[in-house]
Coordinates of C-alpha atoms in Angstrom, one line a residue:
X1 CA 24.7 3.9 -13.5
X2 CA 27.2 1.3 -12.3
X3 CA 28.3 -1.7 -14.3
X4 CA 26.2 -4.1 -12.2
X5 CA 23.1 -2.0 -12.6
X6 CA 23.6 -1.8 -16.4
X7 CA 24.0 -5.6 -16.5
X8 CA 20.8 -6.1 -14.5
X9 CA 18.9 -3.7 -16.8
X10 CA 20.2 -5.5 -19.9
X11 CA 19.3 -9.0 -18.5
X12 CA 15.8 -7.8 -17.5
X13 CA 15.2 -6.4 -21.0
X14 CA 16.4 -9.6 -22.6
X15 CA 14.1 -11.7 -20.4
X16 CA 11.1 -9.4 -21.3
X17 CA 11.9 -9.6 -25.1
X18 CA 12.1 -13.4 -24.8
X19 CA 8.8 -13.6 -22.9
X20 CA 7.0 -11.4 -25.5
X21 CA 8.5 -13.4 -28.4
X22 CA 7.3 -16.6 -26.7
X23 CA 3.8 -15.2 -26.3
X24 CA 3.7 -14.0 -29.9
X25 CA 4.9 -17.4 -31.2
X26 CA 2.3 -19.2 -29.1
X27 CA -0.5 -17.0 -30.5
X28 CA 0.7 -17.7 -34.0
X29 CA 0.8 -21.5 -33.3
X30 CA -2.7 -21.4 -31.9
X31 CA -4.0 -19.5 -35.0
X32 CA -2.4 -22.2 -37.2
X33 CA -4.2 -25.0 -35.2
X34 CA -7.5 -23.1 -35.5
X35 CA -7.2 -22.3 -39.2
X36 CA -10.0 -24.8 -40.1
X37 CA -12.6 -22.7 -38.3
X38 CA -14.9 -21.4 -41.1
X39 CA -15.3 -17.6 -41.7
X40 CA -17.7 -15.8 -39.4
X41 CA -21.3 -15.4 -40.5
X42 CA -22.1 -12.1 -42.1
X43 CA -24.4 -9.6 -40.3
X44 CA -27.8 -9.7 -42.0
X45 CA -29.2 -6.5 -43.5
X46 CA -32.3 -6.8 -41.3
X47 CA -32.1 -8.0 -37.7
X48 CA -35.9 -8.2 -37.1
X49 CA -37.6 -7.1 -33.9
X50 CA -35.4 -6.2 -31.0
X51 CA -35.7 -8.6 -28.0
X52 CA -33.4 -6.5 -25.8
X53 CA -32.1 -3.0 -26.2
X54 CA -28.3 -2.7 -26.7
X55 CA -26.2 -3.6 -23.7
X56 CA -22.8 -1.9 -23.3
X57 CA -19.9 -3.9 -22.1
X58 CA -16.7 -5.7 -23.0
X59 CA -16.3 -8.5 -25.4
X60 CA -14.0 -10.8 -23.4
X61 CA -13.3 -13.4 -26.1
X62 CA -14.3 -16.7 -27.5
X63 CA -13.1 -20.1 -26.3
X64 CA -13.8 -23.8 -27.2
X65 CA -17.1 -24.6 -25.3
X66 CA -16.5 -26.0 -21.9
X67 CA -12.8 -25.0 -21.8
X68 CA -12.5 -21.5 -20.4
X69 CA -8.8 -21.4 -21.1
X70 CA -8.8 -22.6 -24.8
X71 CA -9.1 -19.2 -26.4
X72 CA -10.0 -19.0 -30.1
X73 CA -7.7 -16.5 -31.8
X74 CA -8.6 -16.8 -35.5
X75 CA -11.0 -14.2 -37.1
X76 CA -10.1 -11.8 -34.3
X77 CA -12.2 -13.8 -31.8
X78 CA -9.4 -13.7 -29.3
X79 CA -9.1 -9.9 -29.0
X80 CA -10.8 -8.2 -26.1
X81 CA -12.7 -5.1 -27.1
X82 CA -15.4 -2.7 -26.1
X83 CA -18.8 -4.1 -27.2
X84 CA -22.5 -3.2 -27.8
X85 CA -24.7 -6.3 -27.7
X86 CA -28.1 -6.4 -29.3
X87 CA -30.5 -9.3 -29.2
X88 CA -33.0 -9.5 -32.0
X89 CA -35.3 -12.1 -33.6
X90 CA -32.5 -13.1 -36.0
X91 CA -29.8 -13.5 -33.4
X92 CA -27.2 -11.7 -31.3
X93 CA -25.2 -8.9 -32.8
X94 CA -21.9 -8.0 -31.0
X95 CA -20.4 -4.8 -32.2
X96 CA -16.8 -5.1 -31.1
X97 CA -15.1 -1.7 -31.2
X98 CA -12.3 -1.8 -33.7
X99 CA -12.8 -5.4 -34.5
X100 CA -15.4 -6.7 -37.0
X101 CA -18.9 -7.2 -35.7
X102 CA -19.8 -10.8 -34.6
X103 CA -23.3 -12.1 -35.4
X104 CA -24.6 -15.2 -33.8
X105 CA -27.6 -16.5 -35.7
X106 CA -30.6 -17.6 -33.6
X107 CA -30.3 -21.1 -35.0
X108 CA -26.6 -21.4 -34.0
X109 CA -27.2 -20.4 -30.3
X110 CA -27.2 -23.3 -27.9
X111 CA -27.4 -21.7 -24.5
X112 CA -26.5 -18.7 -22.4
X113 CA -25.3 -18.6 -18.8
X114 CA -23.8 -16.4 -16.1
X115 CA -20.2 -17.4 -15.3
X116 CA -17.1 -15.9 -13.7
X117 CA -14.3 -16.9 -16.1
X118 CA -13.5 -17.1 -19.8
X119 CA -10.4 -16.9 -21.9
X120 CA -8.2 -16.6 -18.9
X121 CA -10.2 -13.6 -17.4
X122 CA -11.8 -14.1 -14.0
X123 CA -14.4 -11.7 -12.5
X124 CA -16.9 -11.9 -9.7
X125 CA -19.4 -14.8 -9.8
X126 CA -22.0 -14.1 -12.4
X127 CA -20.1 -11.2 -13.9
X128 CA -19.9 -12.7 -17.4
X129 CA -22.6 -13.6 -19.8
X130 CA -21.4 -16.6 -21.8
X131 CA -23.1 -17.4 -25.0
X132 CA -22.6 -21.0 -26.3
X133 CA -23.0 -21.4 -30.1
X134 CA -22.3 -23.8 -32.9
X135 CA -19.9 -22.6 -35.6
X136 CA -19.2 -25.3 -38.3
X137 CA -18.1 -28.4 -36.5
X138 CA -17.2 -26.6 -33.3
X139 CA -19.1 -25.5 -30.3
X140 CA -17.8 -22.2 -28.9
X141 CA -18.4 -20.0 -25.8
X142 CA -18.3 -16.2 -26.2
X143 CA -18.1 -14.0 -23.2
X144 CA -19.6 -10.5 -22.6
X145 CA -19.0 -8.5 -19.5
X146 CA -21.8 -6.0 -19.2
X147 CA -20.8 -2.5 -18.1
X148 CA -23.7 -2.5 -15.6
X149 CA -24.1 -5.6 -13.4
X150 CA -27.9 -5.2 -13.7
X151 CA -27.7 -5.9 -17.5
X152 CA -26.3 -9.5 -17.0
X153 CA -29.4 -11.4 -16.1
X154 CA -31.7 -9.7 -18.8
X155 CA -29.0 -10.3 -21.5
X156 CA -28.6 -14.0 -20.4
X157 CA -32.4 -14.5 -20.3
X158 CA -33.0 -12.9 -23.8
X159 CA -30.3 -15.0 -25.4
X160 CA -31.5 -18.2 -23.6
X161 CA -35.0 -17.6 -24.9
X162 CA -33.7 -17.1 -28.4
X163 CA -31.6 -20.3 -28.1
X164 CA -34.5 -22.3 -26.9
X165 CA -36.6 -21.1 -29.8
X166 CA -33.8 -22.0 -32.2
X167 CA -33.4 -25.5 -30.8
X168 CA -37.2 -26.1 -30.9
X169 CA -37.3 -25.3 -34.6

């Protein structure tokens, strides 16, 4: 390796380290700004009758409602992970691989829709099921990308029915 090549490699490595350090510091600053978000609700012991069999997919993340780029990072809500989603009479249970399960109570659900972007991830139109829910004083959007495209509409519809029942109560 020549001296010029060694310099180029060293400069590239320094730039990469600075980029990763900047991303890490940004993630930590975002977590500090979101520290007031209350702890996530516990998963109830009984989920009630199943409204939709489990759907496999990917938990894309959670953002502030209406802002697909404002990712929520506290309580591990910003980490993408494999997911199994089950809709029951009590709410929506999202088992998130290595992350803790996320339970959205029926009364907290506001809406469900098909979308194409959330948390900086963009897919084909209608490729994401976005669940809007109220948590404390904040309204949040949580995105699920079903493994099978045919699962998106039934999942959206089951959550929307649950949300409409919760808002009618």
